[in-house]
Short mmCIF file of C-alpha atoms and ligand atoms in Angstrom, two decimals:
data_model
loop_
_atom_site.label_atom_id
_atom_site.label_comp_id
_atom_site.label_asym_id
_atom_site.label_seq_id
_atom_site.Cartn_x
_atom_site.Cartn_y
_atom_site.Cartn_z
CA MET A 1 16.80 -1.24 -22.72
CA PRO A 2 17.82 2.60 -21.97
CA LEU A 3 15.19 4.53 -20.35
CA VAL A 4 12.39 5.53 -22.80
CA PRO A 5 10.63 8.74 -23.43
CA MET A 6 7.40 8.67 -21.63
CA ARG A 7 5.47 9.48 -24.90
CA VAL A 8 6.08 5.92 -25.99
CA LEU A 9 4.46 4.54 -23.02
CA LEU A 10 1.45 6.82 -23.32
CA ASP A 11 0.95 6.27 -26.96
CA HIS A 12 0.90 2.43 -26.41
CA ALA A 13 -1.35 2.82 -23.48
CA ALA A 14 -3.77 4.98 -25.75
CA GLU A 15 -3.63 2.39 -28.70
CA HIS A 16 -4.48 -0.43 -26.48
CA GLY A 17 -7.04 1.33 -23.79
CA TYR A 18 -5.01 1.17 -20.71
CA GLY A 19 -3.66 3.79 -18.18
CA VAL A 20 -0.20 3.79 -16.67
CA GLY A 21 0.35 4.74 -12.87
CA ALA A 22 3.08 7.32 -12.18
CA PHE A 23 4.58 6.42 -8.89
CA ASN A 24 6.86 9.07 -7.00
CA VAL A 25 10.17 7.98 -5.56
CA ASN A 26 12.57 9.53 -3.13
CA ASN A 27 15.08 6.47 -2.47
CA MET A 28 16.30 2.98 -3.44
CA GLU A 29 13.81 1.06 -1.68
CA GLN A 30 10.76 2.88 -3.53
CA ILE A 31 12.31 2.29 -6.83
CA GLN A 32 12.88 -1.53 -5.74
CA SER A 33 9.27 -1.54 -4.87
CA ILE A 34 8.00 -0.26 -8.22
CA MET A 35 10.49 -2.54 -10.28
CA GLN A 36 9.36 -5.50 -8.11
CA ALA A 37 5.63 -4.86 -8.85
CA ALA A 38 6.46 -4.14 -12.82
CA ALA A 39 8.37 -7.46 -12.90
CA GLU A 40 5.63 -9.60 -11.26
CA THR A 41 2.94 -8.05 -13.43
CA ASN A 42 5.05 -7.34 -16.72
CA SER A 43 4.19 -3.60 -16.57
CA PRO A 44 5.60 -0.53 -18.29
CA VAL A 45 7.01 1.85 -15.79
CA ILE A 46 6.81 5.56 -15.06
CA VAL A 47 8.75 6.65 -12.07
CA GLN A 48 8.54 10.36 -11.16
CA ALA A 49 10.51 12.36 -8.91
CA SER A 50 9.50 15.96 -7.57
CA ARG A 51 11.88 18.87 -6.98
CA GLY A 52 11.80 17.85 -3.36
CA ALA A 53 12.64 14.12 -4.06
CA ARG A 54 15.55 15.37 -6.42
CA SER A 55 17.00 17.45 -3.66
CA TYR A 56 16.30 14.61 -1.03
CA SER A 57 17.76 11.82 -3.03
CA GLN A 58 20.43 13.93 -4.96
CA ASP A 59 20.28 13.70 -8.69
CA ASN A 60 23.52 11.72 -9.08
CA TYR A 61 22.17 8.98 -6.77
CA LEU A 62 18.59 9.00 -8.48
CA ARG A 63 20.11 8.76 -12.00
CA HIS A 64 22.33 5.89 -11.05
CA LEU A 65 19.43 4.08 -9.08
CA MET A 66 17.26 4.32 -12.51
CA LEU A 67 20.08 3.18 -14.46
CA ALA A 68 20.39 0.09 -12.19
CA ALA A 69 16.61 -0.51 -12.55
CA ALA A 70 16.88 -0.40 -16.32
CA GLU A 71 19.93 -2.75 -16.14
CA LEU A 72 18.23 -5.27 -13.89
CA HIS A 73 14.93 -5.38 -15.88
CA PRO A 74 16.11 -5.02 -19.59
CA HIS A 75 12.78 -6.32 -21.11
CA LEU A 76 10.75 -3.69 -19.28
CA PRO A 77 10.28 -0.01 -20.60
CA ILE A 78 11.08 2.53 -17.89
CA ALA A 79 10.37 6.35 -18.09
CA MET A 80 11.77 8.70 -15.71
CA HIS A 81 9.87 11.71 -15.25
CA GLN A 82 10.04 15.19 -13.38
CA ASP A 83 6.91 15.67 -11.46
CA HIS A 84 5.61 19.38 -11.02
CA GLY A 85 8.59 21.13 -12.47
CA ASN A 86 8.16 24.91 -11.51
CA SER A 87 10.09 26.44 -14.22
CA PRO A 88 11.91 25.93 -17.47
CA ALA A 89 15.18 25.81 -15.48
CA THR A 90 14.02 22.83 -13.40
CA CYS A 91 12.80 20.85 -16.38
CA PHE A 92 16.21 21.49 -18.39
CA SER A 93 18.23 20.32 -15.13
CA ALA A 94 16.11 17.13 -15.07
CA ILE A 95 16.79 16.43 -18.88
CA GLU A 96 20.55 16.92 -18.11
CA GLN A 97 20.22 14.50 -15.35
CA GLY A 98 18.80 11.84 -17.68
CA PHE A 99 15.09 12.24 -17.24
CA THR A 100 13.24 11.25 -20.23
CA SER A 101 10.16 13.07 -19.70
CA VAL A 102 9.34 16.42 -17.74
CA MET A 103 6.42 18.10 -16.40
CA MET A 104 6.46 21.86 -16.98
CA ASP A 105 3.64 22.81 -14.30
CA GLY A 106 2.88 26.35 -15.50
CA SER A 107 -0.52 26.54 -13.93
CA LEU A 108 1.34 27.95 -10.91
CA LEU A 109 4.07 30.40 -10.98
CA GLU A 110 7.52 29.56 -10.04
CA ASP A 111 6.96 30.01 -6.44
CA GLY A 112 4.54 26.68 -6.87
CA LYS A 113 1.71 28.36 -4.86
CA THR A 114 0.30 31.34 -6.90
CA PRO A 115 -2.10 30.43 -9.75
CA ALA A 116 -0.50 31.59 -13.25
CA THR A 117 -2.26 33.37 -16.03
CA TYR A 118 -3.23 31.34 -19.05
CA GLU A 119 -0.61 33.34 -21.20
CA GLN A 120 2.03 32.88 -18.54
CA ASN A 121 1.36 29.12 -18.77
CA VAL A 122 1.45 28.95 -22.46
CA LYS A 123 4.79 30.93 -22.52
CA VAL A 124 6.95 28.58 -20.05
CA THR A 125 5.34 25.45 -21.41
CA ARG A 126 6.13 26.48 -25.08
CA GLU A 127 9.54 27.02 -24.12
CA VAL A 128 10.00 23.77 -22.41
CA VAL A 129 8.36 21.87 -25.36
CA ALA A 130 10.62 23.47 -27.90
CA LYS A 131 13.82 22.38 -26.16
CA ALA A 132 12.61 18.96 -24.74
CA HIS A 133 11.20 17.79 -28.15
CA SER A 134 14.64 18.67 -29.85
CA LEU A 135 16.05 16.18 -27.58
CA GLY A 136 13.12 13.54 -27.73
CA VAL A 137 11.97 14.30 -24.39
CA THR A 138 8.31 14.22 -23.48
CA VAL A 139 6.39 17.22 -21.84
CA GLU A 140 3.64 16.98 -19.40
CA ALA A 141 1.87 20.28 -19.03
CA GLU A 142 -1.14 21.39 -16.72
CA ILE A 143 -4.23 23.57 -17.30
CA GLY A 144 -6.35 24.52 -14.36
CA CYS A 145 -5.15 24.09 -10.60
CA LEU A 146 -5.33 21.08 -8.29
CA GLY A 147 -6.97 21.93 -4.94
CA GLY A 148 -5.30 21.86 -1.50
CA ILE A 149 -1.49 22.45 -0.37
CA GLU A 150 -1.02 19.24 1.35
CA ASP A 151 2.60 18.68 0.64
CA GLY A 152 3.63 22.32 0.29
CA HIS A 153 3.01 22.26 -3.42
CA GLY A 154 -0.27 23.90 -4.63
CA ALA A 155 -2.16 27.08 -4.42
CA GLY A 156 -4.10 25.93 -1.34
CA LEU A 157 -7.60 26.28 -3.15
CA THR A 158 -10.59 25.11 -1.30
CA GLY A 159 -14.44 25.34 -1.75
CA ASP A 160 -15.66 28.03 -4.38
CA ALA A 161 -11.76 29.05 -5.26
CA ALA A 162 -11.11 25.51 -6.12
CA LEU A 163 -14.15 25.12 -8.13
CA ALA A 164 -13.14 28.44 -10.14
CA HIS A 165 -9.57 26.81 -10.98
CA LEU A 166 -10.98 23.43 -12.22
CA THR A 167 -9.95 22.82 -15.73
CA ASP A 168 -12.14 24.73 -18.55
CA PRO A 169 -12.42 22.11 -21.37
CA ALA A 170 -12.27 25.02 -24.05
CA GLU A 171 -9.37 26.46 -22.71
CA ALA A 172 -7.63 23.06 -22.48
CA GLU A 173 -8.36 22.45 -26.10
CA ARG A 174 -6.77 26.00 -27.06
CA PHE A 175 -3.93 25.11 -24.55
CA ALA A 176 -2.88 21.90 -26.03
CA ALA A 177 -3.06 23.27 -29.67
CA GLU A 178 -0.82 26.19 -28.63
CA THR A 179 1.84 24.33 -26.70
CA GLY A 180 2.28 21.12 -28.46
CA CYS A 181 2.47 19.39 -25.03
CA ASP A 182 2.33 15.44 -25.28
CA ALA A 183 0.22 15.05 -22.07
CA LEU A 184 -1.95 17.37 -20.23
CA ALA A 185 -2.80 17.14 -16.48
CA VAL A 186 -6.23 18.51 -15.67
CA ALA A 187 -7.86 19.74 -12.43
CA ILE A 188 -11.15 17.85 -11.87
CA GLY A 189 -11.51 18.29 -7.90
CA THR A 190 -8.59 16.00 -6.82
CA SER A 191 -5.81 17.21 -4.51
CA HIS A 192 -2.36 15.94 -3.31
CA GLY A 193 -1.86 14.20 -0.20
CA ALA A 194 -4.04 11.90 2.19
CA TYR A 195 -6.87 14.67 2.98
CA LYS A 196 -8.85 14.90 -0.33
CA PHE A 197 -12.29 14.55 0.67
CA THR A 198 -14.18 14.21 4.14
CA LYS A 199 -16.45 11.65 2.78
CA LYS A 200 -16.68 9.18 -0.09
CA PRO A 201 -16.48 11.40 -3.19
CA GLY A 202 -19.40 11.89 -5.38
CA GLY A 203 -19.70 13.65 -8.73
CA ASP A 204 -20.28 16.96 -6.98
CA VAL A 205 -16.64 17.08 -6.01
CA LEU A 206 -14.76 14.53 -8.05
CA LYS A 207 -15.77 15.68 -11.58
CA MET A 208 -14.93 12.82 -13.72
CA ASP A 209 -17.77 14.21 -16.26
CA LEU A 210 -15.15 16.91 -16.91
CA ILE A 211 -12.52 14.39 -17.77
CA GLU A 212 -15.09 13.12 -20.49
CA GLU A 213 -15.96 16.42 -21.81
CA ILE A 214 -12.02 17.37 -22.02
CA HIS A 215 -11.45 13.96 -23.96
CA ARG A 216 -14.20 14.71 -26.41
CA ARG A 217 -12.50 18.05 -27.49
CA LEU A 218 -8.91 16.44 -27.19
CA PRO A 219 -9.25 12.80 -28.19
CA ASN A 220 -5.43 12.83 -29.10
CA THR A 221 -4.03 14.30 -26.12
CA HIS A 222 -3.11 12.04 -23.40
CA LEU A 223 -4.75 13.14 -20.18
CA VAL A 224 -2.94 12.87 -16.65
CA MET A 225 -4.83 12.52 -13.30
CA HIS A 226 -2.81 14.14 -10.25
CA GLY A 227 -3.65 13.48 -6.77
CA SER A 228 -5.04 10.03 -7.66
CA SER A 229 -4.34 8.19 -4.32
CA SER A 230 -7.21 6.19 -3.19
CA VAL A 231 -6.10 6.46 0.43
CA PRO A 232 -7.18 2.79 1.28
CA GLN A 233 -9.18 2.76 4.49
CA GLU A 234 -7.28 -0.21 5.74
CA LEU A 235 -3.71 1.54 5.39
CA VAL A 236 -5.16 4.48 7.36
CA GLU A 237 -6.58 1.90 9.89
CA LEU A 238 -3.09 0.06 10.26
CA ILE A 239 -1.18 3.47 10.88
CA ASN A 240 -3.75 4.33 13.39
CA ARG A 241 -3.60 0.99 15.05
CA TYR A 242 0.21 1.27 15.80
CA GLY A 243 0.29 4.66 17.09
CA GLY A 244 -0.66 6.97 14.29
CA LYS A 245 -3.23 9.84 14.42
CA MET A 246 -4.74 10.15 10.90
CA PRO A 247 -8.28 11.60 10.97
CA GLU A 248 -11.21 10.09 8.83
CA THR A 249 -10.37 10.83 5.14
CA TYR A 250 -11.13 9.44 1.58
CA GLY A 251 -9.32 9.33 -1.62
CA VAL A 252 -9.97 8.80 -5.30
CA PRO A 253 -11.70 5.65 -5.89
CA VAL A 254 -9.96 3.16 -8.19
CA GLU A 255 -13.45 2.79 -10.07
CA ALA A 256 -13.22 6.48 -10.82
CA ILE A 257 -9.90 6.38 -12.30
CA GLN A 258 -11.04 3.30 -14.26
CA ARG A 259 -13.73 5.52 -15.75
CA GLY A 260 -10.97 8.15 -16.55
CA ILE A 261 -8.95 5.55 -18.44
CA ARG A 262 -12.02 4.82 -20.60
CA HIS A 263 -11.96 8.48 -21.43
CA GLY A 264 -8.38 9.47 -22.21
CA VAL A 265 -6.62 9.21 -19.11
CA ARG A 266 -3.28 7.66 -19.66
CA LYS A 267 -1.14 8.64 -16.74
CA ILE A 268 -2.23 8.37 -13.18
CA ASN A 269 -0.18 10.01 -10.38
CA VAL A 270 0.17 7.91 -7.02
CA ASP A 271 2.21 8.70 -4.13
CA THR A 272 0.31 9.26 -1.01
CA ASP A 273 -0.97 5.38 -1.20
CA ASN A 274 2.56 4.25 -1.22
CA ARG A 275 3.64 6.65 1.72
CA LEU A 276 0.71 5.33 3.69
CA ALA A 277 1.79 1.54 2.95
CA ILE A 278 5.41 2.31 4.00
CA THR A 279 4.54 4.04 7.23
CA GLY A 280 1.99 1.44 8.34
CA ALA A 281 4.52 -1.39 7.77
CA ILE A 282 7.22 0.50 9.70
CA ARG A 283 4.92 1.36 12.58
CA LYS A 284 3.90 -2.17 12.95
CA VAL A 285 7.47 -3.47 13.29
CA PHE A 286 8.33 -0.74 15.61
CA ALA A 287 5.17 -1.43 17.77
CA GLU A 288 5.57 -5.38 17.59
CA HIS A 289 9.23 -5.37 17.97
CA PRO A 290 10.51 -2.58 19.97
CA GLU A 291 13.75 -4.44 20.54
CA LYS A 292 14.77 -4.32 16.66
CA PHE A 293 17.05 -1.79 15.38
CA ASP A 294 18.61 -2.86 12.08
CA PRO A 295 16.75 -0.76 9.23
CA ARG A 296 16.44 -3.91 7.05
CA ASP A 297 13.87 -5.25 9.44
CA TYR A 298 11.41 -2.45 8.82
CA LEU A 299 12.75 -1.20 5.51
CA LYS A 300 12.18 -4.72 3.97
CA PRO A 301 8.41 -5.05 5.07
CA SER A 302 8.01 -1.41 4.01
CA ARG A 303 9.18 -2.22 0.54
CA ASP A 304 6.94 -5.35 0.23
CA ALA A 305 3.90 -3.10 1.44
CA MET A 306 4.71 -0.36 -1.24
CA ALA A 307 5.28 -3.06 -3.84
CA ALA A 308 1.77 -4.44 -2.96
CA VAL A 309 -0.03 -1.26 -3.47
CA VAL A 310 1.87 -0.79 -6.72
CA ARG A 311 1.13 -4.19 -7.94
CA ASP A 312 -2.56 -3.75 -7.36
CA ARG A 313 -2.65 -0.44 -9.23
CA MET A 314 -0.86 -1.79 -12.20
CA ILE A 315 -3.49 -4.40 -12.34
CA ALA A 316 -6.40 -2.02 -11.92
CA PHE A 317 -5.12 0.73 -14.30
CA GLY A 318 -4.69 -2.16 -17.06
CA GLN A 319 -0.92 -1.81 -17.56
CA ALA A 320 -0.18 -5.39 -16.22
CA GLY A 321 0.82 -7.59 -19.11
CA TRP A 322 1.97 -5.10 -21.58
CA GLY A 323 5.47 -4.43 -20.35
CA ASP A 324 7.39 -6.44 -22.96
CA LYS A 325 5.08 -5.47 -25.75
CA VAL A 326 5.82 -1.80 -25.80
CA PRO A 327 7.99 -1.02 -28.81
CA ALA A 328 11.50 -0.08 -27.67
CA THR A 329 11.98 3.46 -28.80
CA THR A 330 14.87 5.76 -27.97
CA LEU A 331 15.17 9.40 -27.39
CA ASP A 332 16.81 9.76 -30.81
CA GLU A 333 13.97 8.16 -32.62
CA MET A 334 11.54 10.25 -30.77
CA LYS A 335 13.60 13.31 -31.81
CA ALA A 336 13.13 12.47 -35.36
CA ARG A 337 9.54 11.98 -34.87
CA TYR A 338 8.99 15.46 -33.31
CA ARG A 339 11.25 17.06 -36.25
O1 LIG B 401 3.35 16.48 -6.21
C1 LIG B 401 3.19 15.56 -5.26
C2 LIG B 401 3.86 14.38 -4.97
O2 LIG B 401 3.20 13.57 -3.79
C3 LIG B 401 5.30 14.72 -4.51
O3 LIG B 401 5.32 15.11 -3.06
O4 LIG B 401 6.82 17.29 -3.49
O5 LIG B 401 6.40 16.23 -1.29
O6 LIG B 401 7.99 15.19 -3.08
P1 LIG B 401 6.68 15.88 -2.69
P1 LIG B 402 -1.37 11.59 -4.33
O1 LIG B 402 -0.84 12.51 -3.22
O2 LIG B 402 -2.72 11.45 -4.44
O3 LIG B 402 -0.61 10.40 -4.34
O4 LIG B 402 -1.03 12.50 -5.82
C1 LIG B 402 0.33 12.33 -6.17
C2 LIG B 402 0.66 13.24 -7.33
O5 LIG B 402 -0.26 13.89 -8.03
C3 LIG B 402 1.99 13.62 -7.61
O6 LIG B 402 1.94 14.58 -8.92
ZN1 LIG B 403 0.73 16.11 -8.72
#
């Protein structure tokens, strides 16, 4: 089937009480890993590309790789999503490239670093919603700012400043009503990258109770958790065993995400865990077989390592088993529904 609007997947997930992992991609092997895991578990698929990913892979390559994924797996619904669009222009260019969903991250200004005002956020989000919905494309927005600046994206907030930018549930309620977004990313203490927490996070830093409060106020808006990598200790150890130098670090426990899924979280963004899996596998081949130089000798194990992580998440988030049950819905059908 053609790529589907993300809204269709999130509506189905809400109806049946599961979450859908949204996995970042930059190249063919990452797309293949996700599709391998999805095929094995019969899962609906959200593939997402950041601005950096689009520029690294080039839009045309990415578009054709995604079309290849859909062609090879016709029974699985696949949504292609722009991760952290920094401006309406970025979102519109993604739509032109065939993305079926966009994130207008108006929580930050176009520089991707400076926290925006509420009014600025509403303005850009509404602009994107108007155009995207007229084409049947899904819109994710963000209210509140994630902590950290790990991958160059983010306000670099820590400590009290990060706490001050957590999502305010009353503001989230108003924002969803004023923008008409399909999905809403909320800031609950997570950040992008591998260095989220210095010890196993408790409720003082990872505020799952905030998710529950937001869901109480917004029972019909799909919530999104960014920065949701779990940073498995075994992957950090694998990297370090084969020459890496990663300090002790902790991510978001899968059980916390599962609690979120019971309270309205429908999209869970995971990138870092896959990066760790890929790097660990490649380091292992390099260390154990320094004589090898065929890229396939290390890309194949790295592809399998990422597929294993994605498979685990698809099962843990509850999307496994639903792939062929999501009603096939086109952008045109969504367009009519928005009208
Ligand atoms: O937004 C965070 C994702 O991990 C994408 O990261 O901007 O380095 O591609 P990136
Ligand atoms: P992680 O860095 O925790 O994988 O988060 C990815 C993300 O939120 C992409 O938008
Ligand atoms: Zn994110």
